[in-house]
Every structure is written in C-alpha cells, then in structure tokens.
PDB file of C-alpha atoms in Angstrom:
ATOM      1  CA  UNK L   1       6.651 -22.338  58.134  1.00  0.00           C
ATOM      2  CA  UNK L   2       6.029 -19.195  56.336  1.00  0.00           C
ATOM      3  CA  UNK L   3       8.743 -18.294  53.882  1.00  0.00           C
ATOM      4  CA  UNK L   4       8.382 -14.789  51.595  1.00  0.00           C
ATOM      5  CA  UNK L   5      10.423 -16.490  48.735  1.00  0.00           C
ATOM      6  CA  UNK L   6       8.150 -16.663  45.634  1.00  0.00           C
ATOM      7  CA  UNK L   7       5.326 -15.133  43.856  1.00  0.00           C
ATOM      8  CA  UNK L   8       2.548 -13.186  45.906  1.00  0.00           C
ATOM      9  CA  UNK L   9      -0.391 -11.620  44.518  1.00  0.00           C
ATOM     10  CA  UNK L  10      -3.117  -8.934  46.908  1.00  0.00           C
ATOM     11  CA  UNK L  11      -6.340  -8.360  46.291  1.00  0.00           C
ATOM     12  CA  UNK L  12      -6.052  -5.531  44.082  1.00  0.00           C
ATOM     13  CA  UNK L  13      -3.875  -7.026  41.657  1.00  0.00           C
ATOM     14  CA  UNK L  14      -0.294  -6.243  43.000  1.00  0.00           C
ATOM     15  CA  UNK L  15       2.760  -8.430  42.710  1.00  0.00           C
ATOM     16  CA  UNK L  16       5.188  -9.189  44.531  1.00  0.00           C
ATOM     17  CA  UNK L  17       7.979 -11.738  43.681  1.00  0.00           C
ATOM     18  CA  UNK L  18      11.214 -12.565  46.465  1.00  0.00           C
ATOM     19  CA  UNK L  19      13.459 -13.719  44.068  1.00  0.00           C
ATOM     20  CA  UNK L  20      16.654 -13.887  46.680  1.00  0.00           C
ATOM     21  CA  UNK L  21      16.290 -14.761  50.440  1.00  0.00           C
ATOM     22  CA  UNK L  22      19.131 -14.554  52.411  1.00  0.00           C
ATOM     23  CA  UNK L  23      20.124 -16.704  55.494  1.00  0.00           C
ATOM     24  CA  UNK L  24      19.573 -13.622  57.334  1.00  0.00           C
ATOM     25  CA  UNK L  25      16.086 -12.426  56.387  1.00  0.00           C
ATOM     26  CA  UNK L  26      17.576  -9.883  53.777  1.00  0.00           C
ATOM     27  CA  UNK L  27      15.440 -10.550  50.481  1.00  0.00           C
ATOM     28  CA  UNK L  28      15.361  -8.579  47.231  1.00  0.00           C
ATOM     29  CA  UNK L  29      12.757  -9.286  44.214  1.00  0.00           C
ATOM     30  CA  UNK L  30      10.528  -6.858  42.531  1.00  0.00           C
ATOM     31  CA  UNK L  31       6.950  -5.563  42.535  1.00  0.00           C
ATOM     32  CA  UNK L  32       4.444  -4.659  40.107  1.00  0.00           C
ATOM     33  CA  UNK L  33       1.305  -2.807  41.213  1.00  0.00           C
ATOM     34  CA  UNK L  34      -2.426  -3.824  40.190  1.00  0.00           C
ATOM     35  CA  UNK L  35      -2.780  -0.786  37.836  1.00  0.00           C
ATOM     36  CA  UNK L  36      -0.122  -1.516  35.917  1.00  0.00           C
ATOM     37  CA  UNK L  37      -2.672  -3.935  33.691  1.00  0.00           C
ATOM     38  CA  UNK L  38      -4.620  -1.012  32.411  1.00  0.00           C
ATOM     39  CA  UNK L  39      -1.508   0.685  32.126  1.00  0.00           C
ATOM     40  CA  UNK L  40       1.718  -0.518  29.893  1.00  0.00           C
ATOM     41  CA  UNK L  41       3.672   2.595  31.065  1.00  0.00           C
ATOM     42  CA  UNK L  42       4.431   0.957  34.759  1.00  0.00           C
ATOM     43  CA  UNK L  43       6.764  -0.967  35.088  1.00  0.00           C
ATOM     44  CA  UNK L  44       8.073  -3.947  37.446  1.00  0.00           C
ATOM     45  CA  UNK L  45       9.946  -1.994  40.294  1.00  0.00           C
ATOM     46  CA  UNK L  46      12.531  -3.473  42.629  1.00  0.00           C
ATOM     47  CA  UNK L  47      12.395  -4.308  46.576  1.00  0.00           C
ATOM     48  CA  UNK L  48      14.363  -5.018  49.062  1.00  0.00           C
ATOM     49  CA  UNK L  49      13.290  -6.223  52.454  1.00  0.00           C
ATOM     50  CA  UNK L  50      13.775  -8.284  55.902  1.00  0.00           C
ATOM     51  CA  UNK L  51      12.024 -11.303  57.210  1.00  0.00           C
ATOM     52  CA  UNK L  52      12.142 -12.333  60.775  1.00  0.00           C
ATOM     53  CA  UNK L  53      14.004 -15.459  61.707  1.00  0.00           C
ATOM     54  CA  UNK L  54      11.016 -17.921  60.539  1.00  0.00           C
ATOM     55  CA  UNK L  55      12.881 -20.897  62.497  1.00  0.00           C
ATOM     56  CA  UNK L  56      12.381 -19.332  65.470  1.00  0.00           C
ATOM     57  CA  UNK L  57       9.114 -17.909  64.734  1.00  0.00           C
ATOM     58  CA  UNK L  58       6.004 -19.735  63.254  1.00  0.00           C
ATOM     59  CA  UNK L  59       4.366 -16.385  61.698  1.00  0.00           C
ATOM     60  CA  UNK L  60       7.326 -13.877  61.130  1.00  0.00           C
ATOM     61  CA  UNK L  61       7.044 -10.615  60.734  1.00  0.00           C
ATOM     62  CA  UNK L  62       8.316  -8.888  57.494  1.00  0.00           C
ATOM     63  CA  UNK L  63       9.353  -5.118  55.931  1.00  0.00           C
ATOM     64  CA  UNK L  64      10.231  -4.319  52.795  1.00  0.00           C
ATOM     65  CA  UNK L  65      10.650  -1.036  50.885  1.00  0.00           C
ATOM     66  CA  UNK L  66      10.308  -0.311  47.226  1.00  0.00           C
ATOM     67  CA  UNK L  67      11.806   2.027  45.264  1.00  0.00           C
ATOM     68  CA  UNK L  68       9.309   3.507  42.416  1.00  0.00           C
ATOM     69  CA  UNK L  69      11.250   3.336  39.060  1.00  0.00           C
ATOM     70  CA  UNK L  70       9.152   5.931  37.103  1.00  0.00           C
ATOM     71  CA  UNK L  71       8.744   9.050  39.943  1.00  0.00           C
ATOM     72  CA  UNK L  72      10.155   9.869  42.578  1.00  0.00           C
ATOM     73  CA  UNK L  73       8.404   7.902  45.015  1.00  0.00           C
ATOM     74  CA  UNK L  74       9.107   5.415  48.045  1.00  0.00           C
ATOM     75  CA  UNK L  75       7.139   3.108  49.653  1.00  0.00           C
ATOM     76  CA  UNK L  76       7.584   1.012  52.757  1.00  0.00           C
ATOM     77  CA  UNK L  77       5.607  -2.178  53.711  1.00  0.00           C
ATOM     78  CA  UNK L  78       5.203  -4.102  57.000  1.00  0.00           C
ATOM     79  CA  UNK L  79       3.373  -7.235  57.958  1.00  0.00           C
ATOM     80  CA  UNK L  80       3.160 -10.701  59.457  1.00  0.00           C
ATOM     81  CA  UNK L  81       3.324 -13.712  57.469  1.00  0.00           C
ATOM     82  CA  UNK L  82       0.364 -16.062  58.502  1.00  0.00           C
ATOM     83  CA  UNK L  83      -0.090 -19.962  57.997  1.00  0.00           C
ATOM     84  CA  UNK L  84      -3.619 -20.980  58.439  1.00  0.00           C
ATOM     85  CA  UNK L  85      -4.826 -24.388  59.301  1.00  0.00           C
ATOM     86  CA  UNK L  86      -4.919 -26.079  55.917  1.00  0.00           C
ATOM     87  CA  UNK L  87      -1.183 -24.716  55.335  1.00  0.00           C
ATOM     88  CA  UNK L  88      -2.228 -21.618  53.257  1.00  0.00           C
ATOM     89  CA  UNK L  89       0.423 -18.472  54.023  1.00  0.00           C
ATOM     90  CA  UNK L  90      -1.448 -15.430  53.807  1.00  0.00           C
ATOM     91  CA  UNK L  91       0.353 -11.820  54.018  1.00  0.00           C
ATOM     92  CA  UNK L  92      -0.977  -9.058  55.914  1.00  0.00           C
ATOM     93  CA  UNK L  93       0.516  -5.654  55.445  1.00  0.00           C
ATOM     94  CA  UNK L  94       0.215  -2.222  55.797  1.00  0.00           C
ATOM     95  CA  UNK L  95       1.855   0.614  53.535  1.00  0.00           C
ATOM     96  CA  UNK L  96       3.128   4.063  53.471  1.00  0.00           C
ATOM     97  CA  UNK L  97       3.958   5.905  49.958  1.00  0.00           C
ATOM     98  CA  UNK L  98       6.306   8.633  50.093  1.00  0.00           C
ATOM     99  CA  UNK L  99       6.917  11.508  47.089  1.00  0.00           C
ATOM    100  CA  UNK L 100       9.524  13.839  46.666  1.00  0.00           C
ATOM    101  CA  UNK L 101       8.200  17.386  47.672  1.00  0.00           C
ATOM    102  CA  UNK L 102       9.243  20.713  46.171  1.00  0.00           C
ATOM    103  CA  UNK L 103       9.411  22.265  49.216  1.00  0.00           C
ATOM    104  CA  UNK L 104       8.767  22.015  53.076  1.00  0.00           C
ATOM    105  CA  UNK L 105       5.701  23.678  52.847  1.00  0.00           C
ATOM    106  CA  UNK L 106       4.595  21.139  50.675  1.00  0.00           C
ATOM    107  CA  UNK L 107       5.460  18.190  52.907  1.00  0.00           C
ATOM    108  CA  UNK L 108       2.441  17.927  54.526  1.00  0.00           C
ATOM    109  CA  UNK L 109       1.185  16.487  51.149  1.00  0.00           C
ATOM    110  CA  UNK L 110       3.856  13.942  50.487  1.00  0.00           C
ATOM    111  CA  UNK L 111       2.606  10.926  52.359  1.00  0.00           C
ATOM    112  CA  UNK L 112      -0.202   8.776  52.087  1.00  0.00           C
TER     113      UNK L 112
END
C-alpha cells in the first residue's frame, strides 16, 4: 500500500515531508527544494495536497500544491504513487511553477 505520509527525497535533492494525512486524502507537510543546500536563504515551504483513496487503489494517484515562502511563486505537483516488487514506493510526478506577473503582457512568461 502506498501511503505519502513521511519523508521523500527526488533525485535532485528536493524534500518533501507529509507530516498530516487525513482520512480523506487531504495532507499538509512542507517542502524544501535541492538548491536550497548551496543556498541558506531558502527556506522549508509548506504544502498541502490530496491522495487518492489508497484502500481502494494499490498505486494512488496524488496532487499537491506549494506555496513559495520567499517570492511570489506557486507550484502544483501531480503523480502516482508506485510499489514495486520488493515493496519499495517510488513517486512519479510532474510539476508546473507559477510567478506573479506584472502585467498580462507578461504572462506568457510566468509558467514553466
């Protein structure tokens, strides 16, 4: 069974810790991003997410958004939890960063 609460790490350094998982898939934790070991000025910045029911799913799906605490950013994730054959639960995940723009004309540059 594949269950988000805990400490995850991806393999550029990022961290990810669910610190509350509700009965309901809500979960809330924080996240720290790879470069913030070459730089002391990052800081840990909080999440908040949803987990498919993994009871009624073996590999749930998951989506959680965090909320930069330094700039005015946003990003949202979304994955699958997987369990491999030796037990292992692997996250896979894709990501879109969002920053305040100015102005309309500069929202074309906003999201990567």
């Amino acid at each position: 069974q594949c269950l988000l609460s805990g400490s995850w790490r991806s393999d550029t350094g990022c961290r990810m810790v669910v610190s509350i998982l509700g009965e309901d898939g809500s979960f809330s934790g924080s996240y720290l991003p790879g470069s913030a070991a070459s730089n002391p000025e990052i800081l840990t910045s909080p999440l908040e997410g949803f987990q498919q029911d993994a009871g009624l799913v073996q590999q749930p799906t998951f989506s959680f958004t965090v909320r930069w605490r330094l700039r005015a950013r946003t990003t949202a994730f979304l994955g699958q939890c997987y369990v491999g054959t030796n037990g292992e639960e692997t996250l896979h995940a894709l990501w879109l960063l969002r920053e305040a723009a100015d102005s309309p004309a500069e929202d074309w540059k906003a999201t990567r």
